[in-house]
mmCIF file of C-alpha atoms in Angstrom:
data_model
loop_
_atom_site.group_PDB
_atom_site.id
_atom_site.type_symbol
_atom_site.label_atom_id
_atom_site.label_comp_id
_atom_site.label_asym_id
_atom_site.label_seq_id
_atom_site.Cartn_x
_atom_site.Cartn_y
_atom_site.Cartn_z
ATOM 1 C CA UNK A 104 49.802 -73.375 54.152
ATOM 2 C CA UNK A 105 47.426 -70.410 54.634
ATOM 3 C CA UNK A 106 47.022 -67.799 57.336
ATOM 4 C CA UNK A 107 44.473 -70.110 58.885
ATOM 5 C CA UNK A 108 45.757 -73.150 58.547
ATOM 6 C CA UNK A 109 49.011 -71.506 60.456
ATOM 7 C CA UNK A 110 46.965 -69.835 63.130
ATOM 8 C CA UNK A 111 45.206 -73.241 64.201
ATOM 9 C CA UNK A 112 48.661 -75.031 63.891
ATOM 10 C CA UNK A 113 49.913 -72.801 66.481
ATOM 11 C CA UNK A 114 47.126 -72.627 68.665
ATOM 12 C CA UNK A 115 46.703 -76.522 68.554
ATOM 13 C CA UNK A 116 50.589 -77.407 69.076
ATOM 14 C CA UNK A 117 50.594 -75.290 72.288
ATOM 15 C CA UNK A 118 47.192 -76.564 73.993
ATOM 16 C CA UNK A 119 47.826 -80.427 72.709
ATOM 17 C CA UNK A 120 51.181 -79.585 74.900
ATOM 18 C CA UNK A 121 49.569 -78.024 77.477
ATOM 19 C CA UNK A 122 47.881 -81.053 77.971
ATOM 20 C CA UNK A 123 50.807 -83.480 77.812
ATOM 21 C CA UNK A 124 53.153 -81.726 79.886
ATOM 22 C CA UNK A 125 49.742 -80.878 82.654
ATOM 23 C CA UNK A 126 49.017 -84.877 82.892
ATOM 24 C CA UNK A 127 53.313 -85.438 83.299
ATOM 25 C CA UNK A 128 52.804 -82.994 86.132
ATOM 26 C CA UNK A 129 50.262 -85.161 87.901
ATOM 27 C CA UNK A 130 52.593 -88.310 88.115
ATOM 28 C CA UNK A 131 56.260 -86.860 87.932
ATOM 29 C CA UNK A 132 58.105 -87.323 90.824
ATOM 30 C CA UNK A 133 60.382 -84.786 90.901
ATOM 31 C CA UNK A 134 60.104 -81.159 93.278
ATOM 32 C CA UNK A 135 57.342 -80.830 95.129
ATOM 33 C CA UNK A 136 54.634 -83.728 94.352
ATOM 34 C CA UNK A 137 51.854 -81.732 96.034
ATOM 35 C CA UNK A 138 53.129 -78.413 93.736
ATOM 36 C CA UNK A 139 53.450 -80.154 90.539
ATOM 37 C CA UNK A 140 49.920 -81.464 90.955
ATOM 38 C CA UNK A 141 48.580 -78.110 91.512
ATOM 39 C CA UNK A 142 50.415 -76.491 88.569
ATOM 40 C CA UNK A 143 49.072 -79.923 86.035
ATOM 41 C CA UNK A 144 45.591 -79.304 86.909
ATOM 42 C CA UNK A 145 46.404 -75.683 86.101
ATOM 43 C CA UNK A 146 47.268 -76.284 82.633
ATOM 44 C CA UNK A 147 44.900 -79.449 81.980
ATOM 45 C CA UNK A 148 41.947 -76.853 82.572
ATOM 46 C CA UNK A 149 43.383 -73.895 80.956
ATOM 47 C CA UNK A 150 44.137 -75.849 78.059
ATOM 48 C CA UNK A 151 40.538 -77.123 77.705
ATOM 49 C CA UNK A 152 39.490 -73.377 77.890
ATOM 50 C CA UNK A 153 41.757 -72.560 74.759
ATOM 51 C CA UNK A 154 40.754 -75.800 73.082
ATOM 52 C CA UNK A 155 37.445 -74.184 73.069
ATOM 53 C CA UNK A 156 38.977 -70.931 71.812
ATOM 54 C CA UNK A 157 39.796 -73.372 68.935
ATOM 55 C CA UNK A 158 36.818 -75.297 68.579
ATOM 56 C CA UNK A 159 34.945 -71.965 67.965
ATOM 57 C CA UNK A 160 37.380 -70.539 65.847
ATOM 58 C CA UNK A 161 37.097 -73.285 63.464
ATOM 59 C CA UNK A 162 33.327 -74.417 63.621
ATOM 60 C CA UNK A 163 31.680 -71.584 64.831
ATOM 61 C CA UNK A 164 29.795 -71.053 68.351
ATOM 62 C CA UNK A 165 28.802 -74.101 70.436
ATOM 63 C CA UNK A 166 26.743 -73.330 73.542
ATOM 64 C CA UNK A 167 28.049 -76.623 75.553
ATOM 65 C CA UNK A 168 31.382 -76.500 74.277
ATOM 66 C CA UNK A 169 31.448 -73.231 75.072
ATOM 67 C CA UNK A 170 30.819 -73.914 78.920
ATOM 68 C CA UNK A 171 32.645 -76.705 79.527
ATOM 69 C CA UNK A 172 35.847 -74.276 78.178
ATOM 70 C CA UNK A 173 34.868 -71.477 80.200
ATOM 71 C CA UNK A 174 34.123 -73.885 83.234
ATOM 72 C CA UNK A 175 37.500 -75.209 82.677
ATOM 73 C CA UNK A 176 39.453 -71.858 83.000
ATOM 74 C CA UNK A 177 37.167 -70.663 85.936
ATOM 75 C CA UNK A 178 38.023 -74.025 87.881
ATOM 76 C CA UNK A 179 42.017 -73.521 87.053
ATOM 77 C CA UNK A 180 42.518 -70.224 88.080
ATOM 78 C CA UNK A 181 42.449 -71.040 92.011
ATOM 79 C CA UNK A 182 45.055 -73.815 91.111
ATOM 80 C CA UNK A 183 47.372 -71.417 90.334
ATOM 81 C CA UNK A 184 47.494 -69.657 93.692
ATOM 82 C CA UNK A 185 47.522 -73.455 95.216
ATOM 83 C CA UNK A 186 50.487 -74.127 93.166
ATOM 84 C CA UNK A 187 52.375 -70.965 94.907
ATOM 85 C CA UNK A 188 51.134 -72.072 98.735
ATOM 86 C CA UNK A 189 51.991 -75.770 97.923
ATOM 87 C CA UNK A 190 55.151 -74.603 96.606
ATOM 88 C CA UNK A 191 56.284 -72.607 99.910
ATOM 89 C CA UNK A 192 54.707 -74.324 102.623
ATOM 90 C CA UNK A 193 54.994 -78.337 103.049
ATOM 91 C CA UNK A 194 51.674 -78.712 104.951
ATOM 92 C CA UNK A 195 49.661 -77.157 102.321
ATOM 93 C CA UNK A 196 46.843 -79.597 101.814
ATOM 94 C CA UNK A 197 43.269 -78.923 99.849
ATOM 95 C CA UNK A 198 40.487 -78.282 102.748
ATOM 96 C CA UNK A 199 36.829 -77.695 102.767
ATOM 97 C CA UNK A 200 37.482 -73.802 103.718
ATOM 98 C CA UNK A 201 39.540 -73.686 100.037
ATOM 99 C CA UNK A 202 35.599 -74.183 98.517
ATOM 100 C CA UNK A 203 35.364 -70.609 99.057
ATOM 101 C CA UNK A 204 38.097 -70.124 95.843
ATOM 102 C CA UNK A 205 35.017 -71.646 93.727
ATOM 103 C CA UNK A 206 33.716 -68.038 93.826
ATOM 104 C CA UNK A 207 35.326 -67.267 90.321
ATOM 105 C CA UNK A 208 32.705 -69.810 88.711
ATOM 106 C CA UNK A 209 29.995 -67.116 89.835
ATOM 107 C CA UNK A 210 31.124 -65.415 86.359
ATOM 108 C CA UNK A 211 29.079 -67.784 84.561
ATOM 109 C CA UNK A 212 25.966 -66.261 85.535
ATOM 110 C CA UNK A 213 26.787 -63.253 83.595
ATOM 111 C CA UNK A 214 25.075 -63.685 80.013
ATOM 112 C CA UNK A 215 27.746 -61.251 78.473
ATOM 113 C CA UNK A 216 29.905 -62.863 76.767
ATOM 114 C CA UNK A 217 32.786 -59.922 76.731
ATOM 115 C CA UNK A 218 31.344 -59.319 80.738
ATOM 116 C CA UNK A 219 31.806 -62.828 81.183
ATOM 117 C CA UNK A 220 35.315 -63.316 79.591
ATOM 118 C CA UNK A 221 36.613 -60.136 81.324
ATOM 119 C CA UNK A 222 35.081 -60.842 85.054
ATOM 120 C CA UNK A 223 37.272 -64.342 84.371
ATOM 121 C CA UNK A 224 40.309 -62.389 83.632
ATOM 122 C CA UNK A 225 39.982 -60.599 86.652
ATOM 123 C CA UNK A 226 39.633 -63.378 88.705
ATOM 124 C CA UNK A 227 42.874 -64.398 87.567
ATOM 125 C CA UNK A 228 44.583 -61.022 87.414
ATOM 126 C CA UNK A 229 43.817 -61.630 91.482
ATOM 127 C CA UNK A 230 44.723 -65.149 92.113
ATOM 128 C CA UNK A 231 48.085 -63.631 90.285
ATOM 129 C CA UNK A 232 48.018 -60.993 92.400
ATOM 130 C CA UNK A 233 47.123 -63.266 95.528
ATOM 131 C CA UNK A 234 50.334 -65.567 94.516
ATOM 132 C CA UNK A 235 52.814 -62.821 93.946
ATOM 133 C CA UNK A 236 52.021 -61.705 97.505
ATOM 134 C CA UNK A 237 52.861 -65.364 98.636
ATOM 135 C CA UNK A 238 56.201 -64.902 96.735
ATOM 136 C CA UNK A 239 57.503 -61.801 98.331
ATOM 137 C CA UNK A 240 56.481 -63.196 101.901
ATOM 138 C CA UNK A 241 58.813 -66.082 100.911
ATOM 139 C CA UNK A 242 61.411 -63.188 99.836
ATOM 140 C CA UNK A 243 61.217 -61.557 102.584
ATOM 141 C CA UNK A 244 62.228 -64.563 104.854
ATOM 142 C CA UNK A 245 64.444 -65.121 102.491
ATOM 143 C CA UNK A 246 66.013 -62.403 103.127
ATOM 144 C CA UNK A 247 65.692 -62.105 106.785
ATOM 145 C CA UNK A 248 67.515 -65.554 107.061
ATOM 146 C CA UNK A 249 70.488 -64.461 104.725
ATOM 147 C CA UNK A 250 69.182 -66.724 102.757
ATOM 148 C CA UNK A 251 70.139 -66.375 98.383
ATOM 149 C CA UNK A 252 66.582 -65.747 96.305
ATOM 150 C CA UNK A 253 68.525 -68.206 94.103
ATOM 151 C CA UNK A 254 68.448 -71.202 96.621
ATOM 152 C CA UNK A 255 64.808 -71.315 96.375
ATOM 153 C CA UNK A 256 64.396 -71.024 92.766
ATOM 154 C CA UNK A 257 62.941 -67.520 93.645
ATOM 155 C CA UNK A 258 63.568 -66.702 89.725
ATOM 156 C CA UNK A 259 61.581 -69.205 88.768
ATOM 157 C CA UNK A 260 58.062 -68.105 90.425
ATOM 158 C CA UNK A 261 59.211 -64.582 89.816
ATOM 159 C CA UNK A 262 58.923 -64.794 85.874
ATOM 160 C CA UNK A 263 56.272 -67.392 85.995
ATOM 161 C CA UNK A 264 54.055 -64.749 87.572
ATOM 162 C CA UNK A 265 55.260 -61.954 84.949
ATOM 163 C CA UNK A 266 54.077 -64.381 82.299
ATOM 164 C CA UNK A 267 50.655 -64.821 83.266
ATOM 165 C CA UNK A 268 50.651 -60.780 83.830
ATOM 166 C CA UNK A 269 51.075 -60.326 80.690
ATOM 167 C CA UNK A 270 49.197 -62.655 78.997
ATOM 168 C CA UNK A 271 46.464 -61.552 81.448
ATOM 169 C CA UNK A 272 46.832 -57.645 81.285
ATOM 170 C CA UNK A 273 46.831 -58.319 77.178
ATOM 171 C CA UNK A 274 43.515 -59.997 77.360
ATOM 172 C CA UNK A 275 41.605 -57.812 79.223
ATOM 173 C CA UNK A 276 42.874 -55.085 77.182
ATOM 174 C CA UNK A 277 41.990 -56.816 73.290
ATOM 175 C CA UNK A 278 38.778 -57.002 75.189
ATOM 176 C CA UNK A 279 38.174 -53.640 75.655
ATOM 177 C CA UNK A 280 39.608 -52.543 72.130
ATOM 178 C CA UNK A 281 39.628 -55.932 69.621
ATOM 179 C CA UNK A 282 43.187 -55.080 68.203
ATOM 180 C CA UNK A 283 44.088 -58.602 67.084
ATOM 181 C CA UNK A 284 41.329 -61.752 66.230
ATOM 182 C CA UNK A 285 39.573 -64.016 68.596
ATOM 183 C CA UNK A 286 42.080 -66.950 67.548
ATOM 184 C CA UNK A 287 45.316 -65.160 68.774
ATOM 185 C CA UNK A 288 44.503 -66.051 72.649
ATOM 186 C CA UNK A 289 44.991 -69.475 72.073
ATOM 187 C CA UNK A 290 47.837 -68.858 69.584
ATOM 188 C CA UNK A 291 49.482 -66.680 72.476
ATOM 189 C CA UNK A 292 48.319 -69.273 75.218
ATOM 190 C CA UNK A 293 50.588 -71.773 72.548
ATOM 191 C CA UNK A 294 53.850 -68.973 72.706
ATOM 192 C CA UNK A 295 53.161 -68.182 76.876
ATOM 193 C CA UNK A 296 53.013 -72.399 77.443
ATOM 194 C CA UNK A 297 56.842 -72.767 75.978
ATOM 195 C CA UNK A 298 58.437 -69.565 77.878
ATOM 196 C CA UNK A 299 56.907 -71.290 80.279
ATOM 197 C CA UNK A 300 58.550 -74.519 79.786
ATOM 198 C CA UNK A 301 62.105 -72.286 78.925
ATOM 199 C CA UNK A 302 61.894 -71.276 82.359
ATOM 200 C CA UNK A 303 60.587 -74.805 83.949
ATOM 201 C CA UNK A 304 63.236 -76.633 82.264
ATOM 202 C CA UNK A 305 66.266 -73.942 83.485
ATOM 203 C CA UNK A 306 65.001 -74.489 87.036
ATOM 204 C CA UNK A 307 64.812 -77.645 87.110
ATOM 205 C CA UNK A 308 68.238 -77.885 85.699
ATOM 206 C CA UNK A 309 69.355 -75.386 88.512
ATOM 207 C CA UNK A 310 67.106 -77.764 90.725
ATOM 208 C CA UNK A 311 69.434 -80.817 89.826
ATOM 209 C CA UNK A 312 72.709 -78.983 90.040
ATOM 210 C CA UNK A 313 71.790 -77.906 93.515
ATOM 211 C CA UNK A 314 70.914 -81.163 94.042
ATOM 212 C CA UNK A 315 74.492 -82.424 93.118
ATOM 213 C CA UNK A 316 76.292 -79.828 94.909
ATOM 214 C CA UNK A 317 74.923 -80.674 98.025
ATOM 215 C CA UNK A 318 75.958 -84.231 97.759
ATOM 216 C CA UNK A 319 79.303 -83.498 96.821
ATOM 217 C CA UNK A 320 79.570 -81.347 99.690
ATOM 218 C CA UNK A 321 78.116 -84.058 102.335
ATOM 219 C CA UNK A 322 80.895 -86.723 99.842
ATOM 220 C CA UNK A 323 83.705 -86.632 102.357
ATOM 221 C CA UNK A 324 86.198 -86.209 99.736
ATOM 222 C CA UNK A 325 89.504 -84.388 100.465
ATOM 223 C CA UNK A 326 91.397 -82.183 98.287
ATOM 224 C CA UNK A 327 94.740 -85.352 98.714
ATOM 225 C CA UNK A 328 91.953 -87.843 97.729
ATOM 226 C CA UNK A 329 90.683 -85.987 94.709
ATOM 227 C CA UNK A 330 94.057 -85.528 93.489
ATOM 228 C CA UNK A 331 95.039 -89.112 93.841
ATOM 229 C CA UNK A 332 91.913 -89.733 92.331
ATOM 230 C CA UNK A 333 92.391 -87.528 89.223
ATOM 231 C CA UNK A 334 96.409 -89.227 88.939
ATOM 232 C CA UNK A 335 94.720 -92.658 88.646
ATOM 233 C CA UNK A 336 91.885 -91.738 86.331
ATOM 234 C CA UNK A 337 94.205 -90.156 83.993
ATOM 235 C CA UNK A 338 96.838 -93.068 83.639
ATOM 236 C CA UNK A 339 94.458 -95.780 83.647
ATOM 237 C CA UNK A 340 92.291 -94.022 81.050
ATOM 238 C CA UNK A 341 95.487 -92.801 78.911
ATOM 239 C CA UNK A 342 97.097 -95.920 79.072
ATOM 240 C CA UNK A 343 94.751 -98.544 78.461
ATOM 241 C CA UNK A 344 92.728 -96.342 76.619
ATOM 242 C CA UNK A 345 89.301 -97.121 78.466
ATOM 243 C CA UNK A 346 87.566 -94.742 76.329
ATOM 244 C CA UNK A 347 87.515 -96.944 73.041
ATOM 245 C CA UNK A 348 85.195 -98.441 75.357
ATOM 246 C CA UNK A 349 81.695 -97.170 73.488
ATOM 247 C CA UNK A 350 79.831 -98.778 76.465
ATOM 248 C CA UNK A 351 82.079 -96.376 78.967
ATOM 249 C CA UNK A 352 79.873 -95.080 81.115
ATOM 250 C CA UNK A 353 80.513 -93.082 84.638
ATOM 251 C CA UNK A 354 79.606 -96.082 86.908
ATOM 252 C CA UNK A 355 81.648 -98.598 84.991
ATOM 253 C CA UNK A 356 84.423 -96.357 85.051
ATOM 254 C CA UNK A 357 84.534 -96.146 88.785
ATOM 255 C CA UNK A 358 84.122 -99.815 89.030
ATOM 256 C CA UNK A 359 87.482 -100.205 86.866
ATOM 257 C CA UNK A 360 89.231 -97.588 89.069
ATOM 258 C CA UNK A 361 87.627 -98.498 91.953
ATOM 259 C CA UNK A 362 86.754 -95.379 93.195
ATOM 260 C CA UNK A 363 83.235 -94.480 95.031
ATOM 261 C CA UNK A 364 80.516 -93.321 92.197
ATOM 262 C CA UNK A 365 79.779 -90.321 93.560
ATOM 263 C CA UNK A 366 83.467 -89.363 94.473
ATOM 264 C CA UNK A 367 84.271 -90.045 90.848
ATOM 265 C CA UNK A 368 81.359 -87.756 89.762
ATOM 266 C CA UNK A 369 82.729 -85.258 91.424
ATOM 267 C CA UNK A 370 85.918 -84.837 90.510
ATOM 268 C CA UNK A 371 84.783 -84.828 87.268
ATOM 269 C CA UNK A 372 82.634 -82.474 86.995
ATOM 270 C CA UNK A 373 83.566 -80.248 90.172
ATOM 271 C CA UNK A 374 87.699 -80.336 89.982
ATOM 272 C CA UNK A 375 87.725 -80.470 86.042
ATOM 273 C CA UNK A 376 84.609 -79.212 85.442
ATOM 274 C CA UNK A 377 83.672 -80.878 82.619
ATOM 275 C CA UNK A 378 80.949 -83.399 82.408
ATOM 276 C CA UNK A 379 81.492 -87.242 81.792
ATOM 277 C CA UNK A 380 80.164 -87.126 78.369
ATOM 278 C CA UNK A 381 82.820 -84.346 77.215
ATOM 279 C CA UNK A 382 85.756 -86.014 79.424
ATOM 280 C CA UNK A 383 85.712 -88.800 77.599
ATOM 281 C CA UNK A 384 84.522 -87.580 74.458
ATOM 282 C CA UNK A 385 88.100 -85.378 74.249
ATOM 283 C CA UNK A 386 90.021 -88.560 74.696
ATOM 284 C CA UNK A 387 88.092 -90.403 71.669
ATOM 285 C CA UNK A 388 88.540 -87.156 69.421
ATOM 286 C CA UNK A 389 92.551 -87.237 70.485
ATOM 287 C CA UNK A 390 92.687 -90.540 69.448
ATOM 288 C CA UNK A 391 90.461 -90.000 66.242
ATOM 289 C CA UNK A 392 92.859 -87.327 65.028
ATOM 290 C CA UNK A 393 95.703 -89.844 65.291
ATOM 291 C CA UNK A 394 93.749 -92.204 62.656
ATOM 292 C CA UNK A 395 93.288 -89.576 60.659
ATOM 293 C CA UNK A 396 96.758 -88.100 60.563
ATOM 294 C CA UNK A 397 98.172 -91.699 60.411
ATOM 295 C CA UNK A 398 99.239 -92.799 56.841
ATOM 296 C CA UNK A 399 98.137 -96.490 57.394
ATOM 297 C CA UNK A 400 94.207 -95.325 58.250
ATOM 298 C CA UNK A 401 94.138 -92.858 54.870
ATOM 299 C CA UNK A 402 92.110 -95.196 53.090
ATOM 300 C CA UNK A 403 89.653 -96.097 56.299
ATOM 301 C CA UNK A 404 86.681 -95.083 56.509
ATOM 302 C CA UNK A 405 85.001 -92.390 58.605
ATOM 303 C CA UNK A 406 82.844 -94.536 60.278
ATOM 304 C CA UNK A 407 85.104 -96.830 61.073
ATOM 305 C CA UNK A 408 87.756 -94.171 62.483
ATOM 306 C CA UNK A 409 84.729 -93.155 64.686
ATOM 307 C CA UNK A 410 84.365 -97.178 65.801
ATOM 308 C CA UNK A 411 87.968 -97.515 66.739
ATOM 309 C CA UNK A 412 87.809 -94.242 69.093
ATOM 310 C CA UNK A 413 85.173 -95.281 71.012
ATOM 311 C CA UNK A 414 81.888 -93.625 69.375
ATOM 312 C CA UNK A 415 78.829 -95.511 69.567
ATOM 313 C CA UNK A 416 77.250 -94.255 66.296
ATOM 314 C CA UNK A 417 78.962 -91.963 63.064
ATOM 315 C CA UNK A 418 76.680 -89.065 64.024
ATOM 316 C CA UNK A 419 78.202 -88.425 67.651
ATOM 317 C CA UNK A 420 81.386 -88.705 66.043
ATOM 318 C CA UNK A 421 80.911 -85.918 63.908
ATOM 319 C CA UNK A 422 78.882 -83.795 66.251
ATOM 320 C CA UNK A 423 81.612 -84.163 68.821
ATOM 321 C CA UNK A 424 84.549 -83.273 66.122
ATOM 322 C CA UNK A 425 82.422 -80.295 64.885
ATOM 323 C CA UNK A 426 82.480 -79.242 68.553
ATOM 324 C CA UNK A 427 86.087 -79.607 69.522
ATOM 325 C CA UNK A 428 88.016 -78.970 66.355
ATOM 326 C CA UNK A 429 85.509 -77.025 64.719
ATOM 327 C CA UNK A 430 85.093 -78.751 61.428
ATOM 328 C CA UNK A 431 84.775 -82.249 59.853
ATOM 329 C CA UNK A 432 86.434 -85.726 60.358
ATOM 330 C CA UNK A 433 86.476 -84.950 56.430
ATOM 331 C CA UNK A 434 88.243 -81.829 55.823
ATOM 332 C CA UNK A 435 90.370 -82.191 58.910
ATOM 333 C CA UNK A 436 91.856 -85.625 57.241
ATOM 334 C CA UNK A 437 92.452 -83.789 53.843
ATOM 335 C CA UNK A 438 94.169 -80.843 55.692
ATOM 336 C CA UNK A 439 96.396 -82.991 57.499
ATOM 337 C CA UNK A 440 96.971 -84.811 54.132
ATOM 338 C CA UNK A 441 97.939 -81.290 52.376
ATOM 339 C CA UNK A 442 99.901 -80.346 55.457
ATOM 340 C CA UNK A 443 101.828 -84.061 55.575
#
């Protein structure tokens, strides 16, 4: 593949997911609806403007294509500042006063096209500017309320912002002085998208573990109840060996002990701190070991010894013996073998 090939490859794969993860925004029901709406339009229209980056990259300039793309960015950058009010404030809602934040699409009436593509820029190095100043108001209550940044996935907006910075402040600058090719703003739109998405997909991890938390804490569950709990659990599961179960799964588990869902959950992962999938997983590797090591199995198959402990498929079996012995079903049978 040549240099050109490459360059459109990553400029595509980034705005083709700009688009995909922008339209899961719109429906997702997860956060803030109103928020998540915002931020999908955001990246529906600034990946149209960078599909146009692409467009005349490969064919040359297009007068219509052209505006539609620049149209496109114009229209998102306001939808970036919504996303930061709808974010912070529940009874954010979209009014006929907010048609005054069309005023960026006045920059295309410039006929400059390096007047026109910097004016833009500006426009959204101050809807940046506008939404950072949203963020440390939030801080500062924060703050005032002894209230942990953390808790409101401060982090989150923080290094959202410093991403479009940069990617901003780098623009306007390869305007001014042309030290890399037209093609490498879409190709760094394609690299900003999935920091981006590093950064959405840690908070909304955080998100869910917060989310958890505070249901454990509103469970009701004593420290004499999670240790009766954690008795049962670990003689049923030891002694009838539940986990060769490969169907196991957390809510059938509680029906067998019967023990609340939730409670179960969280003496799983809270008390042991483990999570059900590794919990259960250590019990199948235990008893995978003993087939190994067991002179009546020497001639069994792997996939079969994976079968009898509970594994659903060959390829868990070995990622999950990789992970807690550290090598192979394999070489872990022929050192027991050597060591017998």
């Amino acid at each position: 593949m040549d240099t050109h090939s490459f360059l459109i490859l990553l400029a595509g794969l980034g705005t083709i997911n700009g688009f995909i993860f922008g339209f899961y925004l719109l429906f997702a029901k997860i956060g803030k609806r109103k928020a998540n709406i915002f931020l999908g339009i955001f990246l529906i229209l600034v990946s149209i403007r960078f599909l146009r980056s692409i467009h005349f990259f490969f064919t040359g300039p297009d007068t219509i294509i052209f505006y539609i793309g620049h149209t496109a960015f114009l229209l998102a950058i306001p939808f970036f500042y919504f996303y930061f009010k709808a974010s912070f404030s529940d009874d954010f809602s979209l009014k006929l006063k907010h048609a005054i934040h069309l005023i960026p699409l006045t920059a295309l009436f410039i006929h400059s096209f390096n007047y026109k593509n910097l004016i833009s820029f500006v426009f959204l190095l101050i809807y940046t500017l506008l939404s950072h100043r949203e963020l440390i108001n939030l801080s500062n209550q924060l703050k005032a309320s002894h209230i942990k940044l953390r808790a409101h996935n401060y982090f989150w907006y923080r290094n959202l912002l410093y991403i479009i910075y940069i990617n901003t402040l780098i623009y306007i600058f390869n305007l001014f002085f042309r030290f890399v090719p037209y093609i490498f703003g879409a190709v760094a739109y394609s690299f900003i998208f999935y920091l981006m998405l590093f950064y959405w997909n840690r908070y909304q991890q955080y998100d869910k573990q917060r989310k958890i938390l505070k249901k454990y804490t509103s469970s009701g569950l004593t420290e004499d109840e999670a240790e009766k709990y954690k008795t049962l659990l670990f003689e049923k599961i030891s002694n009838e060996k539940l986990y060769t179960d490969p169907t196991l799964t957390l809510k059938k588990l509680a029906e067998l002990l019967s023990i609340p869902y939730y409670q179960l959950s969280q003496i799983i992962n809270q008390k042991m701190e483990k999570n059900f999938t590794d919990f259960i997983n250590e019990y199948r590797i235990e008893e995978a070991k003993s087939l190994l090591a067991n002179p009546a199995y020497r001639d069994e198959k792997i996939e079969s010894i994976a079968y009898d402990s509970g594994f659903n498929t060959p390829s868990s079996f070995y990622a999950a013996f990789n992970k807690f012995i550290g090598s192979t079903p394999t070489q872990y049978r022929k050192m027991v073998i050597r060591n017998y």
